[in-house]
Amino acid sequence: MKEKINTLDFLKNNLKMITNKVPFEVNLALAEGAKWFEQSEAYELLTSSLNNGVTWRVLINASEEKGKWKELCEAFPHELIVKECDTPLLHIYHSVKLFNEETREDEGVAYVKFPAFDKSGALIVAGDELYDSEDEGYEIFDDEFEYLWEIGKEL
């Protein structure tokens, strides 16, 4: 059985590796985006990286509570963009990427969770995968995120 990946560890480790390289961004597609405000460690990671000028693009479900995200966008108008998506988010997507000026390509890593619901209706993770920008899966999920980003509505 493969070891479960901790989302915050994934983001922290990858943010540390590229902090001296800019521009880079964090992209998230979240099924339960409100949890970022409920978990102090997640909120601290988000706000500290925003304070350090990291760009975050976040997709949330249209049914999601938007108030806290909107307040945070107002506090960080250049670093944080949140869009709501009417299309159901089929994956929970986290990526940290940068644009390589020499190759004119994105480089990065993505962590994708495949959600399901248990008998009580609670969201669970049925599977997860890590991809780097050289993997075909990375491009597929990155393209999916970009498509949803284009059709999403900014808060």
mmCIF file of C-alpha atoms in Angstrom:
data_model
loop_
_atom_site.group_PDB
_atom_site.id
_atom_site.type_symbol
_atom_site.label_atom_id
_atom_site.label_comp_id
_atom_site.label_asym_id
_atom_site.label_seq_id
_atom_site.Cartn_x
_atom_site.Cartn_y
_atom_site.Cartn_z
ATOM 1 C CA MET A 1 0.000 0.000 0.000
ATOM 2 C CA LYS A 2 1.448 3.364 -0.974
ATOM 3 C CA GLU A 3 2.053 6.023 1.621
ATOM 4 C CA LYS A 4 -0.598 8.742 1.870
ATOM 5 C CA ILE A 5 0.598 12.215 0.959
ATOM 6 C CA ASN A 6 -0.118 15.137 3.250
ATOM 7 C CA THR A 7 -1.321 18.119 1.198
ATOM 8 C CA LEU A 8 0.304 20.735 3.407
ATOM 9 C CA ASP A 9 3.632 18.879 3.406
ATOM 10 C CA PHE A 10 3.463 18.657 -0.399
ATOM 11 C CA LEU A 11 2.898 22.404 -0.698
ATOM 12 C CA LYS A 12 5.440 23.395 1.976
ATOM 13 C CA ASN A 13 8.204 21.207 0.533
ATOM 14 C CA ASN A 14 7.665 22.394 -3.027
ATOM 15 C CA LEU A 15 7.356 26.044 -2.053
ATOM 16 C CA LYS A 16 10.688 25.760 -0.204
ATOM 17 C CA MET A 17 12.413 24.261 -3.247
ATOM 18 C CA ILE A 18 11.503 27.097 -5.592
ATOM 19 C CA THR A 19 11.315 30.192 -3.397
ATOM 20 C CA ASN A 20 14.450 31.604 -5.011
ATOM 21 C CA LYS A 21 13.008 31.182 -8.506
ATOM 22 C CA VAL A 22 10.351 33.540 -9.788
ATOM 23 C CA PRO A 23 7.767 33.858 -11.167
ATOM 24 C CA PHE A 24 5.991 30.859 -9.785
ATOM 25 C CA GLU A 25 2.440 30.163 -8.741
ATOM 26 C CA VAL A 26 0.315 27.786 -6.737
ATOM 27 C CA ASN A 27 -2.869 26.482 -8.355
ATOM 28 C CA LEU A 28 -5.627 24.764 -6.404
ATOM 29 C CA ALA A 29 -8.971 23.252 -7.371
ATOM 30 C CA LEU A 30 -10.746 22.528 -4.101
ATOM 31 C CA ALA A 31 -13.835 20.480 -3.370
ATOM 32 C CA GLU A 32 -13.946 21.796 0.198
ATOM 33 C CA GLY A 33 -12.156 25.146 0.075
ATOM 34 C CA ALA A 34 -13.587 26.391 3.374
ATOM 35 C CA LYS A 35 -11.312 23.922 5.181
ATOM 36 C CA TRP A 36 -8.367 26.231 4.391
ATOM 37 C CA PHE A 37 -9.841 28.689 6.890
ATOM 38 C CA GLU A 38 -10.678 26.055 9.505
ATOM 39 C CA GLN A 39 -7.197 24.521 9.696
ATOM 40 C CA SER A 40 -4.739 26.979 11.228
ATOM 41 C CA GLU A 41 -1.688 25.349 9.613
ATOM 42 C CA ALA A 42 -3.258 25.568 6.138
ATOM 43 C CA TYR A 43 -4.335 29.171 6.666
ATOM 44 C CA GLU A 44 -0.857 30.097 7.953
ATOM 45 C CA LEU A 45 0.809 28.525 4.887
ATOM 46 C CA LEU A 46 -1.563 30.374 2.576
ATOM 47 C CA THR A 47 -1.232 33.790 4.215
ATOM 48 C CA SER A 48 2.528 33.615 4.816
ATOM 49 C CA SER A 49 3.194 32.723 1.186
ATOM 50 C CA LEU A 50 0.821 35.486 0.043
ATOM 51 C CA ASN A 51 2.774 37.901 2.248
ATOM 52 C CA ASN A 52 5.940 36.716 0.480
ATOM 53 C CA GLY A 53 4.460 37.519 -2.938
ATOM 54 C CA VAL A 54 3.550 33.999 -4.073
ATOM 55 C CA THR A 55 0.699 34.014 -6.600
ATOM 56 C CA TRP A 56 -2.194 31.680 -5.768
ATOM 57 C CA ARG A 57 -5.017 30.812 -8.173
ATOM 58 C CA VAL A 58 -7.846 28.966 -6.446
ATOM 59 C CA LEU A 59 -10.937 27.340 -7.958
ATOM 60 C CA ILE A 60 -13.833 26.614 -5.615
ATOM 61 C CA ASN A 61 -17.219 25.004 -6.179
ATOM 62 C CA ALA A 62 -20.046 27.429 -6.889
ATOM 63 C CA SER A 63 -21.832 26.130 -3.776
ATOM 64 C CA GLU A 64 -18.830 26.952 -1.566
ATOM 65 C CA GLU A 65 -18.928 29.690 1.077
ATOM 66 C CA LYS A 66 -17.266 32.612 -0.691
ATOM 67 C CA GLY A 67 -17.130 35.301 2.006
ATOM 68 C CA LYS A 68 -13.779 34.405 3.566
ATOM 69 C CA TRP A 69 -12.140 33.874 0.179
ATOM 70 C CA LYS A 70 -13.446 37.250 -0.994
ATOM 71 C CA GLU A 71 -12.035 38.993 2.110
ATOM 72 C CA LEU A 72 -8.645 37.383 1.556
ATOM 73 C CA CYS A 73 -8.679 38.414 -2.126
ATOM 74 C CA GLU A 74 -9.293 42.007 -1.051
ATOM 75 C CA ALA A 75 -6.337 41.813 1.354
ATOM 76 C CA PHE A 76 -4.049 40.354 -1.357
ATOM 77 C CA PRO A 77 -5.396 41.737 -4.663
ATOM 78 C CA HIS A 78 -2.241 40.962 -6.669
ATOM 79 C CA GLU A 79 -1.299 37.621 -5.132
ATOM 80 C CA LEU A 80 -4.645 35.801 -4.777
ATOM 81 C CA ILE A 81 -7.278 35.205 -7.412
ATOM 82 C CA VAL A 82 -10.248 32.999 -6.565
ATOM 83 C CA LYS A 83 -12.830 31.853 -9.078
ATOM 84 C CA GLU A 84 -15.957 29.837 -8.590
ATOM 85 C CA CYS A 85 -16.708 27.059 -11.008
ATOM 86 C CA ASP A 86 -20.212 25.903 -11.934
ATOM 87 C CA THR A 87 -18.702 22.771 -13.483
ATOM 88 C CA PRO A 88 -18.282 20.101 -10.804
ATOM 89 C CA LEU A 89 -14.657 19.715 -9.736
ATOM 90 C CA LEU A 90 -13.911 16.038 -10.324
ATOM 91 C CA HIS A 91 -10.427 16.192 -8.843
ATOM 92 C CA ILE A 92 -8.793 18.010 -5.979
ATOM 93 C CA TYR A 93 -5.778 19.593 -7.629
ATOM 94 C CA HIS A 94 -2.705 21.225 -6.103
ATOM 95 C CA SER A 95 0.230 22.400 -8.192
ATOM 96 C CA VAL A 96 3.333 24.472 -7.664
ATOM 97 C CA LYS A 97 4.854 25.643 -10.921
ATOM 98 C CA LEU A 98 7.172 28.176 -12.444
ATOM 99 C CA PHE A 99 7.740 29.399 -15.963
ATOM 100 C CA ASN A 100 11.181 28.574 -17.356
ATOM 101 C CA GLU A 101 12.270 31.545 -19.489
ATOM 102 C CA GLU A 102 14.876 29.474 -21.376
ATOM 103 C CA THR A 103 12.648 26.588 -22.455
ATOM 104 C CA ARG A 104 9.409 28.660 -22.537
ATOM 105 C CA GLU A 105 7.774 25.797 -20.632
ATOM 106 C CA ASP A 106 6.106 25.412 -17.267
ATOM 107 C CA GLU A 107 8.006 23.327 -14.748
ATOM 108 C CA GLY A 108 6.446 22.027 -11.608
ATOM 109 C CA VAL A 109 4.729 19.332 -9.648
ATOM 110 C CA ALA A 110 1.087 18.453 -9.151
ATOM 111 C CA TYR A 111 -0.702 16.458 -6.502
ATOM 112 C CA VAL A 112 -4.117 15.191 -7.574
ATOM 113 C CA LYS A 113 -6.676 13.589 -5.269
ATOM 114 C CA PHE A 114 -9.575 11.561 -6.581
ATOM 115 C CA PRO A 115 -12.526 12.164 -4.264
ATOM 116 C CA ALA A 116 -15.470 9.897 -3.584
ATOM 117 C CA PHE A 117 -18.254 9.852 -1.044
ATOM 118 C CA ASP A 118 -18.720 7.297 1.706
ATOM 119 C CA LYS A 119 -22.106 5.832 2.670
ATOM 120 C CA SER A 120 -22.828 8.774 4.970
ATOM 121 C CA GLY A 121 -22.190 11.253 2.145
ATOM 122 C CA ALA A 122 -18.877 12.510 3.540
ATOM 123 C CA LEU A 123 -16.118 13.350 1.081
ATOM 124 C CA ILE A 124 -13.220 10.890 1.190
ATOM 125 C CA VAL A 125 -10.089 10.477 -0.930
ATOM 126 C CA ALA A 126 -10.362 7.311 -3.029
ATOM 127 C CA GLY A 127 -6.893 7.716 -4.522
ATOM 128 C CA ASP A 128 -4.133 10.207 -5.195
ATOM 129 C CA GLU A 129 -1.177 10.697 -7.537
ATOM 130 C CA LEU A 130 1.911 12.890 -7.774
ATOM 131 C CA TYR A 131 3.081 14.178 -11.161
ATOM 132 C CA ASP A 132 5.986 16.305 -12.258
ATOM 133 C CA SER A 133 5.913 18.455 -15.371
ATOM 134 C CA GLU A 134 7.609 15.745 -17.439
ATOM 135 C CA ASP A 135 4.736 13.294 -16.830
ATOM 136 C CA GLU A 136 1.829 13.063 -19.255
ATOM 137 C CA GLY A 137 -0.567 13.132 -16.290
ATOM 138 C CA TYR A 138 0.771 16.531 -15.249
ATOM 139 C CA GLU A 139 -0.158 18.041 -18.596
ATOM 140 C CA ILE A 140 -3.614 16.457 -18.558
ATOM 141 C CA PHE A 141 -4.509 17.801 -15.110
ATOM 142 C CA ASP A 142 -2.835 21.156 -15.753
ATOM 143 C CA ASP A 143 -4.861 21.544 -18.967
ATOM 144 C CA GLU A 144 -8.033 20.613 -17.086
ATOM 145 C CA PHE A 145 -7.279 23.241 -14.428
ATOM 146 C CA GLU A 146 -6.590 25.902 -17.080
ATOM 147 C CA TYR A 147 -9.865 25.093 -18.865
ATOM 148 C CA LEU A 148 -11.858 25.361 -15.624
ATOM 149 C CA TRP A 149 -9.955 28.539 -14.756
ATOM 150 C CA GLU A 150 -10.966 30.137 -18.054
ATOM 151 C CA ILE A 151 -14.671 29.404 -17.554
ATOM 152 C CA GLY A 152 -14.699 30.188 -13.814
ATOM 153 C CA LYS A 153 -16.205 33.399 -12.450
ATOM 154 C CA GLU A 154 -13.925 35.650 -10.428
ATOM 155 C CA LEU A 155 -15.173 36.528 -6.942
#
